[in-house]
Amino acid sequence: MGAAARRCRSARRVARQACGAARRWHRAHREALSIGVCVNLSPAELTQDDRVSELAQILRDTGLAAESLMLEITESDVMWDIEAAHLDAITAWLETN
């Protein structure tokens, strides 16, 4: 397995842990429902065809509301290949969930 694949696998694990922690926080502190979690997306993750479905599955598995997940994308990371970044798919999914 290459370095990029290991980073993506690690990033999925971190996203799942962060979403799970945010959901547990929301359950324990109802007054804190406006607090969300930020997940950084790397250039390699942005070009994965299944990234949107992975994020959707993480949200379903953890029970975290989509509006509580903020995706951080560095502009310089997507400028090299805006078409490959799947930003339209990510945005459309987040807007409908």
Coordinates of C-alpha atoms in Angstrom, one line a residue:
M1 CA 0.0 0.0 0.0
G2 CA 1.4 3.4 -1.0
A3 CA 1.8 6.4 1.2
A4 CA -1.2 8.2 -0.2
A5 CA -3.4 5.2 0.4
R6 CA -2.2 5.0 4.0
R7 CA -2.9 8.7 4.5
C8 CA -6.4 8.3 3.1
R9 CA -7.1 5.3 5.3
S10 CA -5.9 7.3 8.3
A11 CA -7.9 10.3 7.3
R12 CA -11.1 8.1 7.2
R13 CA -10.4 6.8 10.7
V14 CA -9.8 10.3 12.0
A15 CA -13.0 11.6 10.3
R16 CA -15.0 8.7 11.9
Q17 CA -13.5 9.4 15.3
A18 CA -14.2 13.1 15.1
C19 CA -17.8 12.7 14.0
G20 CA -18.4 10.1 16.7
A21 CA -16.9 12.3 19.3
A22 CA -19.1 15.3 18.2
R23 CA -22.2 13.1 18.3
R24 CA -21.4 11.9 21.8
W25 CA -20.8 15.5 22.8
H26 CA -24.2 16.5 21.4
R27 CA -26.0 13.7 23.2
A28 CA -24.3 14.7 26.5
H29 CA -24.8 18.5 26.1
R30 CA -28.0 19.2 24.2
E31 CA -27.3 23.0 24.6
A32 CA -24.2 22.5 22.4
L33 CA -25.9 21.2 19.3
S34 CA -24.5 24.2 17.4
I35 CA -21.0 23.0 17.9
G36 CA -19.7 21.2 14.9
V37 CA -16.6 19.3 13.9
C38 CA -14.1 20.3 11.2
V39 CA -12.4 17.7 9.0
N40 CA -9.6 18.5 6.7
L41 CA -9.7 17.0 3.2
S42 CA -6.3 16.4 1.6
P43 CA -5.8 16.7 -2.2
A44 CA -5.7 12.9 -2.4
E45 CA -9.0 12.6 -0.7
L46 CA -10.6 15.2 -2.9
T47 CA -9.9 13.1 -6.0
Q48 CA -11.3 9.9 -4.6
D49 CA -14.5 8.9 -6.4
D50 CA -16.0 7.4 -3.3
R51 CA -15.2 10.2 -0.9
V52 CA -18.8 11.6 -0.8
S53 CA -20.3 8.2 -0.1
E54 CA -17.6 7.5 2.6
L55 CA -18.5 10.8 4.3
A56 CA -22.2 9.9 4.0
Q57 CA -21.6 6.5 5.6
I58 CA -19.6 8.0 8.4
L59 CA -22.4 10.4 9.2
R60 CA -25.0 7.6 9.1
D61 CA -22.8 5.3 11.3
T62 CA -22.1 8.0 13.9
G63 CA -25.5 9.7 13.8
L64 CA -24.0 13.1 13.4
A65 CA -26.1 15.6 11.4
A66 CA -24.6 16.7 8.1
E67 CA -24.8 20.4 9.2
S68 CA -22.5 19.6 12.1
L69 CA -19.7 18.5 9.7
M70 CA -17.5 21.2 8.3
L71 CA -15.1 20.2 5.5
E72 CA -11.9 22.2 5.3
I73 CA -10.3 22.4 1.9
T74 CA -7.2 24.5 1.3
E75 CA -7.7 26.6 -1.9
S76 CA -4.2 25.8 -3.1
D77 CA -5.0 22.1 -2.8
V78 CA -7.9 22.2 -5.3
M79 CA -6.5 24.8 -7.7
W80 CA -4.2 22.3 -9.4
D81 CA -7.2 20.2 -10.7
I82 CA -10.6 21.7 -9.8
E83 CA -12.5 19.1 -11.9
A84 CA -10.8 16.2 -10.1
A85 CA -11.7 17.6 -6.7
H86 CA -15.3 16.5 -6.8
L87 CA -16.4 19.7 -5.1
D88 CA -19.7 19.8 -6.9
A89 CA -20.6 16.3 -5.6
I90 CA -19.5 17.1 -2.1
T91 CA -21.5 20.4 -2.1
A92 CA -24.6 18.8 -3.6
W93 CA -24.6 16.0 -1.1
L94 CA -24.1 18.3 1.9
E95 CA -26.9 20.6 0.7
T96 CA -29.4 17.7 0.5
N97 CA -28.5 16.0 3.8

